[in-house]
Amino acid sequence: MQARQQVVKGAIAMGLLLSVGGCMTGGTLRSARTLSPGVGEWGIGWTATKYDTGDLTVKTTDSKGATQTTTTPNTAGSIVIPNILPEVNYHLGIIDNLEIGGRASLGALTFEADVKYRFFNAYGLHLAVDPTIGYAPFVFVQMVQLTLPVLATYEFTPNISLLLGVKGGYWALSQMGSGTSSNSLSS
């Protein structure tokens, strides 16, 4: 009877896993379950970046001052370029329900530090917040990001669990060497 319940739980987990998708960074793809004090965990992963030329919009003004805008849809497609340099992360359990860590993605020039706090743990359900600060210097611009992932992990078995998360954040973009910036709030 117990083996059958485990199979049913596993099937439900796989069904939910296949039906729910999203895009969160590698630092937030970790469980809401925190590491035990003194236990460290290394992670490594590879990413890819998709470049899309987008639509072409042309704005013209005739001799009478009338403006006309024409948009041509993108037919060139897109290109995906893999990062050959891996993303590396490390996390360490500090005390019960608290861990610190960070990640570096040299290929994407992204660096992040985070502190995960698990505020609920019962019946196989773990709930945690994982505030993160990140920095990404690009060629002409730099980005500072503050994000707050909220994570929920339900453990069906010791080896099968489901992770759900939502992330809100603040990103500040600025040109390197100038005071020009563009800030945005996203969720």
GROMACS .gro file of N, CA and C in nm, residues 61-176:
model
  348
   61THR      N    1   0.838   6.114  -4.218
   61THR     CA    2   0.761   6.238  -4.220
   61THR      C    3   0.768   6.296  -4.361
   62ASP      N    4   0.650   6.325  -4.419
   62ASP     CA    5   0.649   6.383  -4.554
   62ASP      C    6   0.667   6.535  -4.549
   63SER      N    7   0.667   6.599  -4.665
   63SER     CA    8   0.693   6.744  -4.673
   63SER      C    9   0.585   6.827  -4.605
   64LYS      N   10   0.465   6.770  -4.585
   64LYS     CA   11   0.356   6.842  -4.518
   64LYS      C   12   0.359   6.822  -4.366
   65GLY      N   13   0.453   6.743  -4.315
   65GLY     CA   14   0.464   6.721  -4.171
   65GLY      C   15   0.385   6.601  -4.120
   66ALA      N   16   0.322   6.528  -4.210
   66ALA     CA   17   0.246   6.409  -4.168
   66ALA      C   18   0.344   6.294  -4.139
   67THR      N   19   0.320   6.227  -4.026
   67THR     CA   20   0.408   6.118  -3.985
   67THR      C   21   0.340   5.985  -4.011
   68GLN      N   22   0.420   5.890  -4.063
   68GLN     CA   23   0.369   5.755  -4.089
   68GLN      C   24   0.468   5.655  -4.030
   69THR      N   25   0.416   5.555  -3.962
   69THR     CA   26   0.500   5.451  -3.903
   69THR      C   27   0.469   5.318  -3.970
   70THR      N   28   0.575   5.250  -4.014
   70THR     CA   29   0.562   5.119  -4.079
   70THR      C   30   0.643   5.018  -4.000
   71THR      N   31   0.579   4.904  -3.968
   71THR     CA   32   0.648   4.798  -3.896
   71THR      C   33   0.656   4.674  -3.983
   72THR      N   34   0.779   4.623  -3.998
   72THR     CA   35   0.802   4.502  -4.075
   72THR      C   36   0.837   4.390  -3.977
   73PRO      N   37   0.759   4.281  -3.976
   73PRO     CA   38   0.787   4.171  -3.882
   73PRO      C   39   0.922   4.106  -3.910
   74ASN      N   40   0.984   4.056  -3.806
   74ASN     CA   41   1.112   3.986  -3.816
   74ASN      C   42   1.092   3.855  -3.890
   75THR      N   43   1.166   3.836  -3.998
   75THR     CA   44   1.162   3.709  -4.071
   75THR      C   45   1.299   3.641  -4.069
   76ALA      N   46   1.397   3.708  -4.008
   76ALA     CA   47   1.533   3.654  -4.006
   76ALA      C   48   1.550   3.544  -3.903
   77GLY      N   49   1.458   3.534  -3.808
   77GLY     CA   50   1.471   3.434  -3.704
   77GLY      C   51   1.559   3.480  -3.591
   78SER      N   52   1.621   3.386  -3.522
   78SER     CA   53   1.704   3.419  -3.408
   78SER      C   54   1.824   3.326  -3.406
   79ILE      N   55   1.918   3.357  -3.318
   79ILE     CA   56   2.037   3.274  -3.302
   79ILE      C   57   2.057   3.248  -3.153
   80VAL      N   58   2.096   3.126  -3.120
   80VAL     CA   59   2.122   3.088  -2.982
   80VAL      C   60   2.271   3.059  -2.969
   81ILE      N   61   2.336   3.129  -2.875
   81ILE     CA   62   2.479   3.112  -2.854
   81ILE      C   63   2.501   3.057  -2.713
   82PRO      N   64   2.559   2.937  -2.704
   82PRO     CA   65   2.585   2.881  -2.571
   82PRO      C   66   2.704   2.950  -2.504
   83ASN      N   67   2.696   2.966  -2.373
   83ASN     CA   68   2.810   3.014  -2.295
   83ASN      C   69   2.901   2.895  -2.269
   84ILE      N   70   3.023   2.901  -2.317
   84ILE     CA   71   3.113   2.786  -2.295
   84ILE      C   72   3.175   2.789  -2.157
   85LEU      N   73   3.173   2.906  -2.092
   85LEU     CA   74   3.221   2.914  -1.954
   85LEU      C   75   3.105   2.881  -1.861
   86PRO      N   76   3.124   2.792  -1.766
   86PRO     CA   77   3.013   2.752  -1.680
   86PRO      C   78   2.979   2.857  -1.574
   87GLU      N   79   2.859   2.844  -1.522
   87GLU     CA   80   2.816   2.921  -1.405
   87GLU      C   81   2.847   2.835  -1.284
   88VAL      N   82   2.909   2.895  -1.182
   88VAL     CA   83   2.947   2.820  -1.061
   88VAL      C   84   2.879   2.886  -0.941
   89ASN      N   85   2.821   2.803  -0.852
   89ASN     CA   86   2.764   2.859  -0.730
   89ASN      C   87   2.808   2.777  -0.610
   90TYR      N   88   2.808   2.842  -0.495
   90TYR     CA   89   2.843   2.775  -0.369
   90TYR      C   90   2.751   2.829  -0.260
   91HIS      N   91   2.701   2.739  -0.177
   91HIS     CA   92   2.615   2.777  -0.065
   91HIS      C   93   2.660   2.701   0.060
   92LEU      N   94   2.643   2.764   0.177
   92LEU     CA   95   2.689   2.707   0.302
   92LEU      C   96   2.582   2.727   0.409
   93GLY      N   97   2.546   2.619   0.479
   93GLY     CA   98   2.454   2.628   0.591
   93GLY      C   99   2.522   2.696   0.709
   94ILE      N  100   2.460   2.800   0.763
   94ILE     CA  101   2.520   2.876   0.873
   94ILE      C  102   2.462   2.829   1.007
   95ILE      N  103   2.332   2.840   1.023
   95ILE     CA  104   2.260   2.789   1.140
   95ILE      C  105   2.134   2.722   1.085
   96ASP      N  106   2.057   2.659   1.172
   96ASP     CA  107   1.932   2.598   1.125
   96ASP      C  108   1.849   2.701   1.050
   97ASN      N  109   1.798   2.663   0.934
   97ASN     CA  110   1.708   2.744   0.850
   97ASN      C  111   1.775   2.865   0.785
   98LEU      N  112   1.908   2.876   0.786
   98LEU     CA  113   1.975   2.991   0.725
   98LEU      C  114   2.101   2.946   0.651
   99GLU      N  115   2.113   2.990   0.527
   99GLU     CA  116   2.234   2.963   0.450
   99GLU      C  117   2.271   3.086   0.369
  100ILE      N  118   2.399   3.096   0.335
  100ILE     CA  119   2.447   3.204   0.251
  100ILE      C  120   2.515   3.143   0.130
  101GLY      N  121   2.526   3.222   0.025
  101GLY     CA  122   2.593   3.170  -0.093
  101GLY      C  123   2.604   3.274  -0.201
  102GLY      N  124   2.646   3.228  -0.316
  102GLY     CA  125   2.660   3.317  -0.429
  102GLY      C  126   2.687   3.239  -0.555
  103ARG      N  127   2.686   3.312  -0.665
  103ARG     CA  128   2.715   3.248  -0.794
  103ARG      C  129   2.791   3.345  -0.881
  104ALA      N  130   2.871   3.289  -0.970
  104ALA     CA  131   2.946   3.368  -1.068
  104ALA      C  132   2.927   3.302  -1.203
  105SER      N  133   2.884   3.381  -1.298
  105SER     CA  134   2.869   3.334  -1.435
  105SER      C  135   2.961   3.420  -1.521
  106LEU      N  136   3.083   3.372  -1.542
  106LEU     CA  137   3.181   3.451  -1.615
  106LEU      C  138   3.141   3.471  -1.761
  107GLY      N  139   3.076   3.372  -1.821
  107GLY     CA  140   3.032   3.385  -1.960
  107GLY      C  141   2.927   3.493  -1.978
  108ALA      N  142   2.841   3.511  -1.878
  108ALA     CA  143   2.736   3.613  -1.884
  108ALA      C  144   2.774   3.737  -1.802
  109LEU      N  145   2.893   3.738  -1.743
  109LEU     CA  146   2.940   3.848  -1.658
  109LEU      C  147   2.836   3.884  -1.552
  110THR      N  148   2.796   3.786  -1.474
  110THR     CA  149   2.697   3.808  -1.369
  110THR      C  150   2.753   3.753  -1.238
  111PHE      N  151   2.739   3.831  -1.131
  111PHE     CA  152   2.783   3.791  -0.999
  111PHE      C  153   2.668   3.818  -0.902
  112GLU      N  154   2.637   3.721  -0.816
  112GLU     CA  155   2.527   3.736  -0.721
  112GLU      C  156   2.567   3.681  -0.584
  113ALA      N  157   2.510   3.739  -0.481
  113ALA     CA  158   2.523   3.689  -0.344
  113ALA      C  159   2.382   3.679  -0.286
  114ASP      N  160   2.355   3.574  -0.210
  114ASP     CA  161   2.220   3.557  -0.155
  114ASP      C  162   2.225   3.500  -0.013
  115VAL      N  163   2.115   3.521   0.058
  115VAL     CA  164   2.095   3.467   0.193
  115VAL      C  165   1.957   3.402   0.193
  116LYS      N  166   1.953   3.272   0.213
  116LYS     CA  167   1.824   3.202   0.214
  116LYS      C  168   1.780   3.176   0.357
  117TYR      N  169   1.653   3.211   0.386
  117TYR     CA  170   1.596   3.186   0.518
  117TYR      C  171   1.469   3.103   0.500
  118ARG      N  172   1.468   2.984   0.560
  118ARG     CA  173   1.349   2.898   0.556
  118ARG      C  174   1.264   2.933   0.678
  119PHE      N  175   1.142   2.981   0.651
  119PHE     CA  176   1.054   3.023   0.761
  119PHE      C  177   0.944   2.923   0.792
  120PHE      N  178   0.933   2.814   0.714
  120PHE     CA  179   0.832   2.711   0.742
  120PHE      C  180   0.886   2.576   0.699
  121ASN      N  181   0.865   2.475   0.783
  121ASN     CA  182   0.909   2.339   0.752
  121ASN      C  183   0.820   2.241   0.827
  122ALA      N  184   0.725   2.179   0.756
  122ALA     CA  185   0.638   2.079   0.818
  122ALA      C  186   0.576   1.992   0.709
  123TYR      N  187   0.559   1.864   0.739
  123TYR     CA  188   0.489   1.769   0.651
  123TYR      C  189   0.549   1.766   0.510
  124GLY      N  190   0.679   1.781   0.499
  124GLY     CA  191   0.745   1.776   0.369
  124GLY      C  192   0.741   1.907   0.291
  125LEU      N  193   0.679   2.010   0.347
  125LEU     CA  194   0.670   2.139   0.282
  125LEU      C  195   0.773   2.235   0.342
  126HIS      N  196   0.850   2.299   0.255
  126HIS     CA  197   0.950   2.397   0.296
  126HIS      C  198   0.917   2.529   0.226
  127LEU      N  199   0.914   2.639   0.301
  127LEU     CA  200   0.893   2.772   0.246
  127LEU      C  201   1.011   2.860   0.284
  128ALA      N  202   1.065   2.935   0.186
  128ALA     CA  203   1.183   3.017   0.213
  128ALA      C  204   1.182   3.143   0.129
  129VAL      N  205   1.255   3.243   0.178
  129VAL     CA  206   1.284   3.363   0.099
  129VAL      C  207   1.434   3.361   0.074
  130ASP      N  208   1.476   3.418  -0.039
  130ASP     CA  209   1.616   3.412  -0.080
  130ASP      C  210   1.659   3.547  -0.139
  131PRO      N  211   1.665   3.654  -0.055
  131PRO     CA  212   1.704   3.784  -0.108
  131PRO      C  213   1.843   3.779  -0.173
  132THR      N  214   1.853   3.843  -0.288
  132THR     CA  215   1.975   3.835  -0.369
  132THR      C  216   2.014   3.974  -0.418
  133ILE      N  217   2.145   4.000  -0.419
  133ILE     CA  218   2.198   4.120  -0.482
  133ILE      C  219   2.294   4.074  -0.590
  134GLY      N  220   2.285   4.137  -0.706
  134GLY     CA  221   2.369   4.096  -0.818
  134GLY      C  222   2.428   4.215  -0.892
  135TYR      N  223   2.535   4.188  -0.964
  135TYR     CA  224   2.602   4.290  -1.043
  135TYR      C  225   2.643   4.228  -1.176
  136ALA      N  226   2.618   4.301  -1.285
  136ALA     CA  227   2.655   4.253  -1.417
  136ALA      C  228   2.714   4.369  -1.498
  137PRO      N  229   2.848   4.370  -1.515
  137PRO     CA  230   2.909   4.473  -1.598
  137PRO      C  231   2.913   4.426  -1.743
  138PHE      N  232   2.848   4.500  -1.832
  138PHE     CA  233   2.852   4.467  -1.973
  138PHE      C  234   2.951   4.562  -2.041
  139VAL      N  235   2.958   4.562  -2.173
  139VAL     CA  236   3.057   4.642  -2.244
  139VAL      C  237   3.041   4.791  -2.215
  140PHE      N  238   2.920   4.845  -2.235
  140PHE     CA  239   2.898   4.988  -2.216
  140PHE      C  240   2.800   5.019  -2.103
  141VAL      N  241   2.734   4.919  -2.049
  141VAL     CA  242   2.637   4.941  -1.943
  141VAL      C  243   2.669   4.847  -1.827
  142GLN      N  244   2.616   4.881  -1.712
  142GLN     CA  245   2.627   4.794  -1.596
  142GLN      C  246   2.489   4.781  -1.532
  143MET      N  247   2.467   4.671  -1.464
  143MET     CA  248   2.337   4.647  -1.402
  143MET      C  249   2.358   4.602  -1.258
  144VAL      N  250   2.280   4.662  -1.169
  144VAL     CA  251   2.273   4.616  -1.030
  144VAL      C  252   2.130   4.566  -1.011
  145GLN      N  253   2.116   4.450  -0.953
  145GLN     CA  254   1.983   4.393  -0.934
  145GLN      C  255   1.963   4.350  -0.790
  146LEU      N  256   1.843   4.376  -0.742
  146LEU     CA  257   1.799   4.328  -0.611
  146LEU      C  258   1.675   4.244  -0.636
  147THR      N  259   1.677   4.119  -0.597
  147THR     CA  260   1.562   4.033  -0.621
  147THR      C  261   1.520   3.964  -0.490
  148LEU      N  262   1.394   3.926  -0.485
  148LEU     CA  263   1.341   3.855  -0.370
  148LEU      C  264   1.261   3.734  -0.416
  149PRO      N  265   1.329   3.621  -0.439
  149PRO     CA  266   1.256   3.498  -0.469
  149PRO      C  267   1.188   3.443  -0.344
  150VAL      N  268   1.067   3.395  -0.359
  150VAL     CA  269   0.995   3.323  -0.255
  150VAL      C  270   0.978   3.181  -0.309
  151LEU      N  271   1.030   3.084  -0.235
  151LEU     CA  272   1.036   2.946  -0.283
  151LEU      C  273   0.950   2.854  -0.197
  152ALA      N  274   0.888   2.758  -0.263
  152ALA     CA  275   0.811   2.654  -0.195
  152ALA      C  276   0.854   2.519  -0.252
  153THR      N  277   0.896   2.429  -0.166
  153THR     CA  278   0.936   2.295  -0.208
  153THR      C  279   0.851   2.195  -0.132
  154TYR      N  280   0.790   2.102  -0.205
  154TYR     CA  281   0.718   1.993  -0.141
  154TYR      C  282   0.790   1.863  -0.175
  155GLU      N  283   0.829   1.788  -0.072
  155GLU     CA  284   0.901   1.662  -0.092
  155GLU      C  285   0.801   1.548  -0.093
  156PHE      N  286   0.784   1.487  -0.211
  156PHE     CA  287   0.697   1.371  -0.223
  156PHE      C  288   0.766   1.248  -0.164
  157THR      N  289   0.894   1.234  -0.195
  157THR     CA  290   0.978   1.127  -0.143
  157THR      C  291   1.114   1.191  -0.113
  158PRO      N  292   1.207   1.117  -0.053
  158PRO     CA  293   1.340   1.176  -0.030
  158PRO      C  294   1.412   1.216  -0.161
  159ASN      N  295   1.372   1.156  -0.273
  159ASN     CA  296   1.440   1.184  -0.400
  159ASN      C  297   1.355   1.262  -0.500
  160ILE      N  298   1.228   1.285  -0.470
  160ILE     CA  299   1.140   1.355  -0.565
  160ILE      C  300   1.071   1.470  -0.491
  161SER      N  301   1.089   1.589  -0.543
  161SER     CA  302   1.023   1.705  -0.484
  161SER      C  303   0.981   1.801  -0.595
  162LEU      N  304   0.893   1.890  -0.560
  162LEU     CA  305   0.843   1.990  -0.653
  162LEU      C  306   0.881   2.127  -0.599
  163LEU      N  307   0.942   2.210  -0.684
  163LEU     CA  308   0.982   2.345  -0.646
  163LEU      C  309   0.898   2.445  -0.724
  164LEU      N  310   0.834   2.535  -0.651
  164LEU     CA  311   0.761   2.646  -0.712
  164LEU      C  312   0.821   2.774  -0.658
  165GLY      N  313   0.826   2.875  -0.740
  165GLY     CA  314   0.883   3.000  -0.695
  165GLY      C  315   0.824   3.118  -0.768
  166VAL      N  316   0.833   3.232  -0.703
  166VAL     CA  317   0.794   3.358  -0.764
  166VAL      C  318   0.904   3.457  -0.727
  167LYS      N  319   0.935   3.547  -0.820
  167LYS     CA  320   1.046   3.637  -0.794
  167LYS      C  321   1.008   3.777  -0.837
  168GLY      N  322   1.030   3.872  -0.748
  168GLY     CA  323   1.014   4.012  -0.780
  168GLY      C  324   1.150   4.078  -0.764
  169GLY      N  325   1.170   4.188  -0.835
  169GLY     CA  326   1.301   4.249  -0.822
  169GLY      C  327   1.307   4.390  -0.875
  170TYR      N  328   1.422   4.449  -0.855
  170TYR     CA  329   1.451   4.584  -0.899
  170TYR      C  330   1.584   4.580  -0.972
  171TRP      N  331   1.585   4.630  -1.095
  171TRP     CA  332   1.704   4.632  -1.175
  171TRP      C  333   1.739   4.776  -1.208
  172ALA      N  334   1.863   4.817  -1.188
  172ALA     CA  335   1.909   4.951  -1.222
  172ALA      C  336   2.017   4.938  -1.328
  173LEU      N  337   1.992   4.995  -1.445
  173LEU     CA  338   2.088   4.995  -1.556
  173LEU      C  339   2.150   5.132  -1.568
  174SER      N  340   2.278   5.138  -1.593
  174SER     CA  341   2.343   5.267  -1.616
  174SER      C  342   2.457   5.249  -1.715
  175GLN      N  343   2.488   5.356  -1.786
  175GLN     CA  344   2.602   5.354  -1.877
  175GLN      C  345   2.729   5.365  -1.794
  176MET      N  346   2.829   5.287  -1.830
  176MET     CA  347   2.955   5.294  -1.757
  176MET      C  348   3.020   5.430  -1.783
   0.00000   0.00000   0.00000
